[in-house]
Coordinates of C-alpha atoms in Angstrom, one line a residue:
M1 CA -78.3 -66.1 1.0
A2 CA -79.2 -62.7 2.6
V3 CA -80.9 -64.5 5.5
D4 CA -77.8 -66.8 6.0
Y5 CA -75.5 -63.8 5.9
T6 CA -77.6 -62.0 8.5
V7 CA -77.4 -65.0 10.8
I8 CA -73.6 -65.1 10.6
V9 CA -73.2 -61.4 11.0
V10 CA -75.4 -61.3 14.1
Y11 CA -73.5 -64.2 15.5
L12 CA -70.1 -62.5 15.0
A13 CA -71.4 -59.2 16.4
G14 CA -72.6 -61.1 19.5
M15 CA -69.1 -62.6 20.0
L16 CA -67.6 -59.1 20.1
A17 CA -70.3 -57.9 22.4
M18 CA -69.6 -60.6 24.9
G19 CA -65.9 -59.7 24.7
W20 CA -66.8 -56.2 25.8
W21 CA -69.0 -57.5 28.6
G22 CA -66.3 -59.9 29.8
M23 CA -63.8 -57.0 30.0
R24 CA -66.0 -55.4 32.7
R25 CA -65.8 -58.6 34.7
A26 CA -62.1 -59.4 34.4
K27 CA -60.6 -57.2 37.1
S28 CA -58.0 -59.6 38.5
K29 CA -55.6 -62.3 37.2
S30 CA -57.8 -65.0 38.5
E31 CA -60.9 -63.6 36.7
F32 CA -59.0 -62.9 33.5
L33 CA -57.2 -66.3 33.2
V34 CA -59.6 -68.7 34.9
A35 CA -62.9 -66.9 35.2
G36 CA -62.4 -66.4 39.0
R37 CA -62.5 -70.2 39.5
R38 CA -66.3 -70.0 40.0
L39 CA -68.0 -71.8 37.1
G40 CA -71.0 -73.9 38.0
P41 CA -71.8 -77.3 36.4
M42 CA -73.9 -76.0 33.5
M43 CA -71.4 -73.4 32.3
Y44 CA -68.4 -75.7 33.0
S45 CA -69.9 -78.6 30.9
G46 CA -70.8 -76.3 28.0
T47 CA -67.5 -74.5 27.8
M48 CA -65.5 -77.8 28.2
A49 CA -67.4 -79.4 25.4
A50 CA -66.9 -76.3 23.3
I51 CA -63.1 -76.2 23.7
V52 CA -62.5 -79.8 22.8
L53 CA -64.9 -80.0 19.8
G54 CA -63.3 -77.6 17.3
G55 CA -63.1 -77.4 13.6
A56 CA -61.2 -80.7 13.3
S57 CA -64.0 -82.5 15.3
T58 CA -66.8 -80.9 13.2
I59 CA -65.5 -80.6 9.7
G60 CA -62.8 -83.2 10.1
G61 CA -65.2 -85.6 11.9
V62 CA -67.7 -85.4 9.0
G63 CA -64.8 -85.9 6.6
L64 CA -63.7 -89.1 8.3
G65 CA -67.3 -90.3 8.2
Y66 CA -67.3 -89.6 4.5
Q67 CA -64.1 -91.6 4.0
Y68 CA -64.5 -94.5 6.4
G69 CA -68.2 -94.6 7.5
L70 CA -69.2 -95.0 11.1
S71 CA -65.7 -95.9 12.2
G72 CA -64.7 -92.4 11.2
A73 CA -66.2 -91.4 14.7
W74 CA -63.1 -92.8 16.4
M75 CA -61.0 -89.6 16.3
V76 CA -63.6 -87.5 18.1
F77 CA -64.7 -90.5 20.2
T78 CA -61.1 -90.8 21.6
I79 CA -61.3 -87.1 22.5
G80 CA -64.4 -87.8 24.5
L81 CA -62.8 -90.8 26.2
G82 CA -59.8 -88.6 27.2
L83 CA -62.1 -85.9 28.6
L84 CA -64.0 -88.6 30.6
A85 CA -60.7 -90.1 31.9
L86 CA -59.5 -86.6 32.9
S87 CA -62.8 -85.7 34.7
V88 CA -63.2 -89.0 36.6
F89 CA -59.6 -89.7 37.6
F90 CA -57.7 -86.4 37.7
S91 CA -59.8 -83.2 37.5
A92 CA -60.6 -83.0 41.2
R93 CA -57.0 -83.0 42.1
I94 CA -56.1 -80.6 39.3
A95 CA -58.8 -78.1 40.4
R96 CA -57.6 -78.2 44.0
L97 CA -54.0 -77.2 43.1
K98 CA -55.2 -73.6 42.4
V99 CA -52.5 -73.0 39.8
Y100 CA -52.7 -71.4 36.3
T101 CA -50.5 -73.6 34.1
V102 CA -49.4 -77.2 33.8
S103 CA -45.8 -76.0 34.3
E104 CA -46.7 -74.5 37.7
M105 CA -48.1 -77.9 38.7
L106 CA -44.8 -79.5 37.7
D107 CA -42.8 -77.0 39.8
L108 CA -45.1 -77.8 42.8
R109 CA -44.7 -81.5 42.4
Y110 CA -40.9 -81.6 41.7
G111 CA -39.6 -78.6 43.6
G112 CA -39.1 -76.2 40.8
R113 CA -36.7 -76.0 37.8
S114 CA -38.8 -77.9 35.4
G115 CA -41.2 -75.1 34.5
L116 CA -39.3 -73.3 31.7
I117 CA -38.5 -76.4 29.6
S118 CA -42.0 -77.8 30.0
G119 CA -43.4 -74.3 29.3
I120 CA -41.7 -74.1 26.0
V121 CA -43.0 -77.5 24.9
M122 CA -46.6 -76.6 26.0
W123 CA -46.3 -73.2 24.3
A124 CA -45.3 -74.8 21.0
Y125 CA -48.4 -77.2 21.3
T126 CA -50.9 -74.4 22.1
L127 CA -49.5 -72.1 19.4
M128 CA -49.9 -74.8 16.7
L129 CA -53.3 -75.7 18.0
A130 CA -54.4 -72.1 17.7
V131 CA -52.8 -71.8 14.3
T132 CA -54.6 -74.9 12.9
S133 CA -57.9 -73.7 14.3
T134 CA -57.4 -70.2 12.7
I135 CA -56.7 -71.7 9.3
A136 CA -60.1 -73.3 9.4
Y137 CA -61.8 -69.9 9.1
A138 CA -60.7 -69.9 5.4
T139 CA -62.8 -73.0 4.7
I140 CA -65.9 -71.6 6.3
F141 CA -65.8 -68.0 5.0
D142 CA -65.0 -69.4 1.5
V143 CA -68.4 -71.3 1.6
L144 CA -70.2 -68.2 3.0
F145 CA -68.8 -65.4 1.0
D146 CA -66.4 -66.9 -1.5
M147 CA -63.7 -64.9 0.4
N148 CA -59.9 -64.8 -0.2
R149 CA -58.1 -67.2 2.1
T150 CA -55.9 -64.5 3.7
I151 CA -58.8 -62.2 4.3
A152 CA -60.8 -65.0 5.8
I153 CA -58.1 -65.8 8.3
I154 CA -57.6 -62.2 9.2
L155 CA -61.3 -61.6 9.7
G156 CA -62.0 -64.7 11.8
G157 CA -58.8 -64.5 13.7
S158 CA -59.2 -60.8 14.5
I159 CA -62.7 -61.4 16.0
V160 CA -61.3 -64.2 18.3
V161 CA -58.3 -62.1 19.2
A162 CA -60.5 -59.1 20.0
Y163 CA -62.9 -60.8 22.4
S164 CA -60.2 -62.9 24.0
T165 CA -58.0 -59.9 24.6
L166 CA -60.8 -57.8 26.0
G167 CA -62.3 -60.1 28.6
G168 CA -59.9 -63.1 28.8
M169 CA -61.5 -66.3 30.2
W170 CA -64.8 -64.6 31.1
S171 CA -65.3 -63.5 27.5
I172 CA -64.2 -66.9 26.2
T173 CA -66.5 -68.7 28.7
L174 CA -69.6 -66.7 27.6
T175 CA -68.9 -67.0 23.9
D176 CA -68.2 -70.8 24.4
M177 CA -71.6 -71.2 26.0
V178 CA -73.3 -69.6 23.0
Q179 CA -71.1 -71.7 20.7
F180 CA -72.1 -74.8 22.6
V181 CA -75.8 -74.1 22.1
V182 CA -75.3 -73.2 18.4
K183 CA -73.3 -76.4 17.7
T184 CA -75.9 -78.5 19.5
I185 CA -78.8 -77.0 17.5
G186 CA -76.9 -76.7 14.2
V187 CA -75.2 -80.1 14.1
L188 CA -77.1 -82.5 16.3
L189 CA -80.7 -81.2 16.0
L190 CA -80.7 -79.9 12.4
L191 CA -77.9 -81.2 10.2
L192 CA -77.9 -84.8 11.5
P193 CA -81.6 -85.6 10.8
I194 CA -81.7 -83.6 7.6
A195 CA -78.6 -85.4 6.2
V196 CA -80.0 -88.9 7.1
I197 CA -83.4 -88.1 5.5
K198 CA -81.8 -86.6 2.4
A199 CA -79.7 -89.8 2.0
G200 CA -82.9 -91.9 2.1
G201 CA -82.6 -93.2 5.7
F202 CA -80.3 -95.8 7.1
S203 CA -81.7 -98.6 5.0
E204 CA -80.9 -96.7 1.8
M205 CA -77.4 -95.8 3.1
K206 CA -76.7 -99.5 3.8
A207 CA -77.9 -100.5 0.4
K208 CA -75.7 -98.0 -1.5
L209 CA -72.5 -98.2 0.5
P210 CA -70.0 -101.1 1.1
T211 CA -70.4 -103.1 4.3
E212 CA -67.1 -101.8 5.7
Y213 CA -68.8 -98.4 6.0
F214 CA -70.8 -99.8 8.9
D215 CA -68.0 -101.7 10.5
P216 CA -67.1 -100.1 13.9
L217 CA -63.4 -101.0 13.4
G218 CA -63.3 -100.3 9.7
I219 CA -60.8 -97.4 10.1
G220 CA -58.2 -99.9 11.3
G221 CA -56.9 -101.0 14.7
E222 CA -53.5 -99.2 14.4
T223 CA -55.3 -95.9 13.5
I224 CA -57.6 -96.3 16.5
F225 CA -54.6 -97.0 18.8
T226 CA -52.8 -93.9 17.5
Y227 CA -55.9 -91.8 18.1
V228 CA -56.1 -93.1 21.7
L229 CA -52.4 -92.3 22.2
I230 CA -52.5 -88.8 20.8
Y231 CA -56.0 -87.5 21.6
T232 CA -57.1 -89.5 24.7
F233 CA -53.8 -88.9 26.4
G234 CA -53.5 -85.4 24.9
M235 CA -56.7 -84.5 26.7
L236 CA -55.1 -85.4 30.0
I237 CA -52.2 -83.0 29.8
G238 CA -53.0 -80.0 27.5
Q239 CA -52.8 -76.5 28.9
D240 CA -56.0 -75.5 27.0
I241 CA -57.9 -78.3 28.7
W242 CA -56.3 -77.8 32.2
Q243 CA -57.1 -74.1 32.1
R244 CA -60.8 -75.0 31.8
V245 CA -60.5 -77.3 34.7
F246 CA -59.1 -74.4 36.7
T247 CA -62.3 -72.5 36.1
A248 CA -64.5 -75.0 38.1
R249 CA -66.1 -73.7 41.2
S250 CA -65.2 -77.0 43.1
D251 CA -63.6 -80.3 42.5
K252 CA -67.1 -81.8 42.2
V253 CA -68.1 -79.5 39.4
A254 CA -64.9 -80.4 37.6
R255 CA -65.6 -84.1 37.9
V256 CA -69.3 -84.1 37.2
G257 CA -69.4 -81.3 34.6
G258 CA -66.4 -82.8 32.8
T259 CA -68.1 -86.2 32.7
V260 CA -71.2 -84.6 31.1
A261 CA -69.0 -82.9 28.5
G262 CA -67.1 -86.1 27.7
T263 CA -70.4 -87.9 27.2
Y264 CA -71.6 -85.1 24.9
C265 CA -68.4 -85.6 22.9
L266 CA -69.1 -89.3 22.3
V267 CA -72.6 -88.4 20.9
Y268 CA -71.0 -85.6 18.8
A269 CA -68.5 -88.2 17.4
V270 CA -71.2 -90.6 16.2
A271 CA -73.3 -87.7 14.8
G272 CA -70.3 -86.4 12.7
A273 CA -69.6 -89.9 11.3
V274 CA -73.3 -90.5 10.4
I275 CA -73.4 -87.1 8.6
G276 CA -70.3 -88.0 6.7
T277 CA -71.7 -91.4 5.7
A278 CA -74.9 -89.7 4.5
A279 CA -72.8 -87.3 2.4
K280 CA -71.0 -90.2 0.8
V281 CA -74.4 -91.5 -0.4
M282 CA -75.4 -88.1 -1.9
Y283 CA -72.0 -87.1 -3.2
P284 CA -69.9 -90.2 -3.9
K285 CA -67.1 -88.5 -5.8
L286 CA -66.1 -85.3 -3.9
P287 CA -62.6 -84.2 -4.6
S288 CA -61.8 -84.1 -0.8
A289 CA -63.4 -85.8 2.2
D290 CA -63.1 -82.6 4.1
A291 CA -65.3 -80.9 1.6
A292 CA -68.3 -83.1 2.7
F293 CA -69.4 -80.8 5.5
A294 CA -69.5 -77.7 3.4
T295 CA -71.0 -79.4 0.4
I296 CA -74.0 -81.0 2.3
V297 CA -74.6 -77.7 4.1
K298 CA -74.5 -75.6 1.0
D299 CA -76.6 -77.9 -1.2
E300 CA -79.1 -79.6 1.0
L301 CA -80.1 -77.2 3.8
P302 CA -82.9 -74.6 3.5
I303 CA -82.2 -70.9 3.8
G304 CA -81.8 -69.7 7.4
V305 CA -81.0 -73.3 8.6
R306 CA -77.9 -73.2 6.3
G307 CA -76.7 -70.0 8.0
L308 CA -77.3 -71.5 11.5
V309 CA -75.3 -74.7 10.7
L310 CA -72.5 -72.7 9.2
A311 CA -72.5 -70.6 12.3
A312 CA -72.2 -73.9 14.2
A313 CA -69.1 -74.7 12.2
L314 CA -67.8 -71.3 12.9
A315 CA -68.6 -71.7 16.6
A316 CA -66.6 -75.0 16.7
V317 CA -63.6 -73.3 15.2
M318 CA -63.8 -70.2 17.4
S319 CA -64.1 -72.1 20.6
T320 CA -61.0 -74.2 20.0
S321 CA -59.1 -71.2 18.6
S322 CA -59.9 -68.9 21.6
G323 CA -59.1 -71.6 24.1
A324 CA -55.8 -72.4 22.5
L325 CA -55.0 -68.7 22.2
I326 CA -55.5 -67.8 25.9
A327 CA -53.6 -71.0 26.9
C328 CA -50.7 -70.1 24.6
A329 CA -50.6 -66.5 26.0
T330 CA -50.8 -67.7 29.6
V331 CA -47.9 -70.1 29.1
A332 CA -45.8 -67.5 27.2
N333 CA -46.3 -64.9 30.0
N334 CA -46.4 -67.0 33.2
D335 CA -44.1 -69.9 32.3
I336 CA -41.6 -68.4 29.8
W337 CA -41.3 -64.6 29.9
S338 CA -41.6 -64.3 33.7
R339 CA -38.9 -66.9 34.2
L340 CA -36.6 -65.4 31.6
R341 CA -36.8 -62.0 33.2
G342 CA -36.8 -63.3 36.8
A343 CA -39.5 -64.5 39.1
I344 CA -42.5 -62.2 39.5
K345 CA -42.1 -60.3 42.8
P346 CA -44.9 -60.7 45.3
S347 CA -46.9 -57.5 45.5
G348 CA -49.4 -58.2 48.2
G349 CA -52.3 -58.4 45.8
D350 CA -53.1 -54.7 45.7
K351 CA -55.5 -53.4 43.1
D352 CA -52.7 -51.7 41.0
A353 CA -50.7 -54.9 40.9
A354 CA -53.8 -56.9 39.9
H355 CA -54.5 -54.4 37.2
D356 CA -51.0 -54.6 35.9
E357 CA -51.2 -58.4 35.8
V358 CA -54.4 -58.3 33.8
K359 CA -52.9 -55.7 31.5
G360 CA -49.8 -57.9 31.0
N361 CA -51.8 -61.0 30.2
R362 CA -54.0 -59.0 27.9
L363 CA -51.0 -57.8 26.0
F364 CA -49.7 -61.3 25.6
I365 CA -53.0 -62.5 24.2
L366 CA -52.8 -59.7 21.6
I367 CA -49.2 -60.5 20.7
M368 CA -49.8 -64.2 20.5
G369 CA -53.0 -63.6 18.5
V370 CA -51.2 -61.5 15.9
A371 CA -48.5 -64.2 15.7
V372 CA -51.1 -66.9 15.2
I373 CA -52.8 -65.0 12.4
C374 CA -49.5 -64.5 10.6
I375 CA -48.4 -68.1 10.9
A376 CA -51.8 -69.3 9.8
I377 CA -51.6 -67.2 6.6
A378 CA -48.1 -68.6 5.8
L379 CA -48.9 -72.2 6.7
N380 CA -50.7 -74.6 4.3
N381 CA -50.7 -78.1 5.8
V382 CA -53.1 -78.1 8.8
V383 CA -52.8 -81.9 9.4
E384 CA -49.1 -81.9 9.6
A385 CA -49.0 -78.9 12.0
L386 CA -51.6 -80.5 14.3
T387 CA -49.7 -83.8 14.3
V388 CA -46.4 -82.0 15.2
A389 CA -48.3 -80.3 18.1
Y390 CA -49.8 -83.4 19.6
N391 CA -46.7 -85.6 19.1
L392 CA -44.6 -83.0 20.9
L393 CA -47.1 -82.7 23.7
V394 CA -47.6 -86.4 24.3
A395 CA -44.0 -87.5 23.9
G396 CA -42.6 -84.6 25.9
L397 CA -45.1 -84.0 28.7
L398 CA -47.3 -87.1 29.3
V399 CA -44.8 -89.1 31.3
P400 CA -43.6 -86.3 33.7
I401 CA -47.2 -85.1 34.3
L402 CA -48.9 -88.4 34.9
G403 CA -45.7 -89.7 36.7
G404 CA -45.9 -86.7 39.1
L405 CA -49.5 -87.4 39.8
L406 CA -49.1 -91.2 40.2
W407 CA -45.5 -92.0 41.3
K408 CA -44.0 -90.3 44.3
R409 CA -40.5 -91.6 43.4
G410 CA -40.3 -89.4 40.3
T411 CA -37.8 -86.6 40.6
V412 CA -37.2 -83.2 39.0
T413 CA -34.1 -84.5 37.1
G414 CA -36.2 -87.5 35.9
A415 CA -38.9 -85.1 34.7
L416 CA -36.4 -82.9 32.9
A417 CA -34.9 -85.9 31.2
A418 CA -38.3 -87.2 30.2
V419 CA -39.3 -83.8 28.6
S420 CA -36.0 -83.4 26.9
V421 CA -35.6 -87.0 25.6
G422 CA -39.2 -87.3 24.6
G423 CA -39.4 -83.9 22.9
L424 CA -36.1 -84.2 21.0
S425 CA -36.6 -87.8 20.0
V426 CA -40.1 -87.3 18.6
I427 CA -38.7 -84.4 16.5
G428 CA -35.9 -86.6 15.2
L429 CA -38.2 -89.5 14.5
M430 CA -40.7 -87.3 12.6
W431 CA -37.7 -86.2 10.5
G432 CA -36.8 -89.8 9.8
Y433 CA -40.2 -91.5 9.5
G434 CA -42.3 -88.6 8.2
I435 CA -44.5 -86.2 10.1
L436 CA -47.7 -88.2 9.6
A437 CA -46.1 -91.6 10.6
N438 CA -47.3 -93.4 13.7
E439 CA -43.8 -94.5 14.9
P440 CA -42.5 -91.1 16.2
V441 CA -45.0 -90.8 19.0
Y442 CA -44.8 -94.5 19.9
Y443 CA -41.0 -94.5 20.2
G444 CA -40.8 -91.0 21.6
L445 CA -43.2 -91.9 24.4
L446 CA -41.3 -95.1 25.3
L447 CA -38.0 -93.2 25.4
S448 CA -39.5 -90.5 27.6
L449 CA -40.8 -93.2 30.0
A450 CA -37.5 -94.9 30.1
A451 CA -35.6 -91.7 30.8
Y452 CA -38.1 -90.7 33.5
V453 CA -37.9 -94.0 35.4
I454 CA -34.1 -94.6 35.0
V455 CA -33.0 -91.0 35.9
S456 CA -35.5 -90.7 38.8
L457 CA -34.3 -94.0 40.3
A458 CA -30.7 -92.9 39.8
T459 CA -31.1 -89.5 41.5
K460 CA -32.0 -88.3 45.0
P461 CA -35.7 -88.6 45.8
T462 CA -37.7 -85.4 45.9
D463 CA -37.4 -83.5 49.2
A464 CA -39.9 -84.6 51.8
A465 CA -41.0 -81.0 52.5
V466 CA -41.8 -80.6 48.8
L467 CA -43.8 -83.7 48.7
A468 CA -45.6 -82.7 51.9
A469 CA -46.5 -79.3 50.4
W470 CA -47.6 -81.1 47.2
R471 CA -49.9 -83.4 49.1
E472 CA -51.4 -80.4 51.0
R473 CA -52.2 -78.7 47.7
L474 CA -53.7 -81.9 46.2
A475 CA -55.9 -82.1 49.3
G476 CA -57.1 -78.5 48.7
R477 CA -55.2 -77.1 51.6
G478 CA -52.3 -74.6 51.5
A479 CA -53.5 -72.6 48.5
E480 CA -56.1 -70.4 50.2
A481 CA -53.7 -67.6 51.1
Q482 CA -52.3 -67.3 47.6
T483 CA -53.3 -64.1 45.9
D484 CA -53.7 -63.4 42.2
A485 CA -50.4 -61.5 42.2
E486 CA -48.3 -64.1 44.0
P487 CA -46.2 -66.7 42.2
V488 CA -46.7 -70.4 42.7
T489 CA -43.6 -72.0 44.2
A490 CA -42.9 -75.4 45.5
T491 CA -42.8 -74.3 49.1
Q492 CA -46.3 -72.6 49.2

């Protein structure tokens, strides 16, 4: 195992080194939070694929393949579909807005007053996403070093918090590119073919497994519909995803690069399901489907390759964790804290002000990172935490965000009603039906839509000047004069 340990240690050291390098680049708010909005198509595609394909997509995707066969690809597949829909239909407009958070977009569209409530909902989502990603370190380090769960979470979480705090989005972008390459080599080019060969090839897999393992819809139509509702639509509105869109150099980069990343996700989904199916042939009686990834890596891969594939799993977890962490901190600082203590005063964009804003955002990443590690240590049920996060996100924010982009009659009062009704109803429905039930997000989303439409039609239309300013920003005009230190308001 010495070779495998060396591979992992070198990888982790590299992540910290890139955090230090990113710190030298992040001199302004724009550079710290959105990498200066200047990523080209290659870096944009790699980092976008890295952020959406986390531990759940890698370890969980293989586990679903072990449990359901090829139809286990649907969870990750719907993530890819969501990224494709975002890139093709919305990313260009989102990139042209030149904002930092989803709540700022809502303020621009509706004329203010919606940011704090939507910010709290988005903060809860990104916090739980970061927590669930951080918990996954325990699984990987347990396979590597037989490490205590708490120590594993502290070790993995501290590394992510360190490089994210140092360099912000620049560090995360650089580490995500490395993580994208490691995942591609480790999972697609090494683990996938080795697993299929070790299982005896596809003919042997078909001979040893029930036919439903090769049914594309074997996981069930209701489950697939729920995945679409939660993950495909979740990709359209999550702060962690939007913050990556904001890093694109142009709207064309956002559209084309995101399409490439979405297509990569579809391939990754099928690969995970095939690996899980192969693991079912080799290990038909594992105690847990989620143990399939670690078992096949530990028992079937040669020395060195095993270390690289485990590094790929670690990369998957780190990319999602770091992306969720900076999103959580950005929302906490810009959408919640700054509004609670009063609007940030324009400072003219001088160097001292820019430095203070970087320092403030860096402090929030550190605070949120420590909170994430503490919650991860205390929390046991990852699936329930992730379900709560996505249910709250989709039921609370999907309607006002897409409504703002597609329906000019939507009003700020309607948006607030949709966020409040959707968020509160999904919490109550999860209490009644159970956290893992499908009904809460179904009914919560319908109630949010009804509240948005009814209240919007019953209230005064959005001011024409606000809509005019919104259209200017969507067209890529009116944001050029905005400096890093200036707040985004509906009248800019």
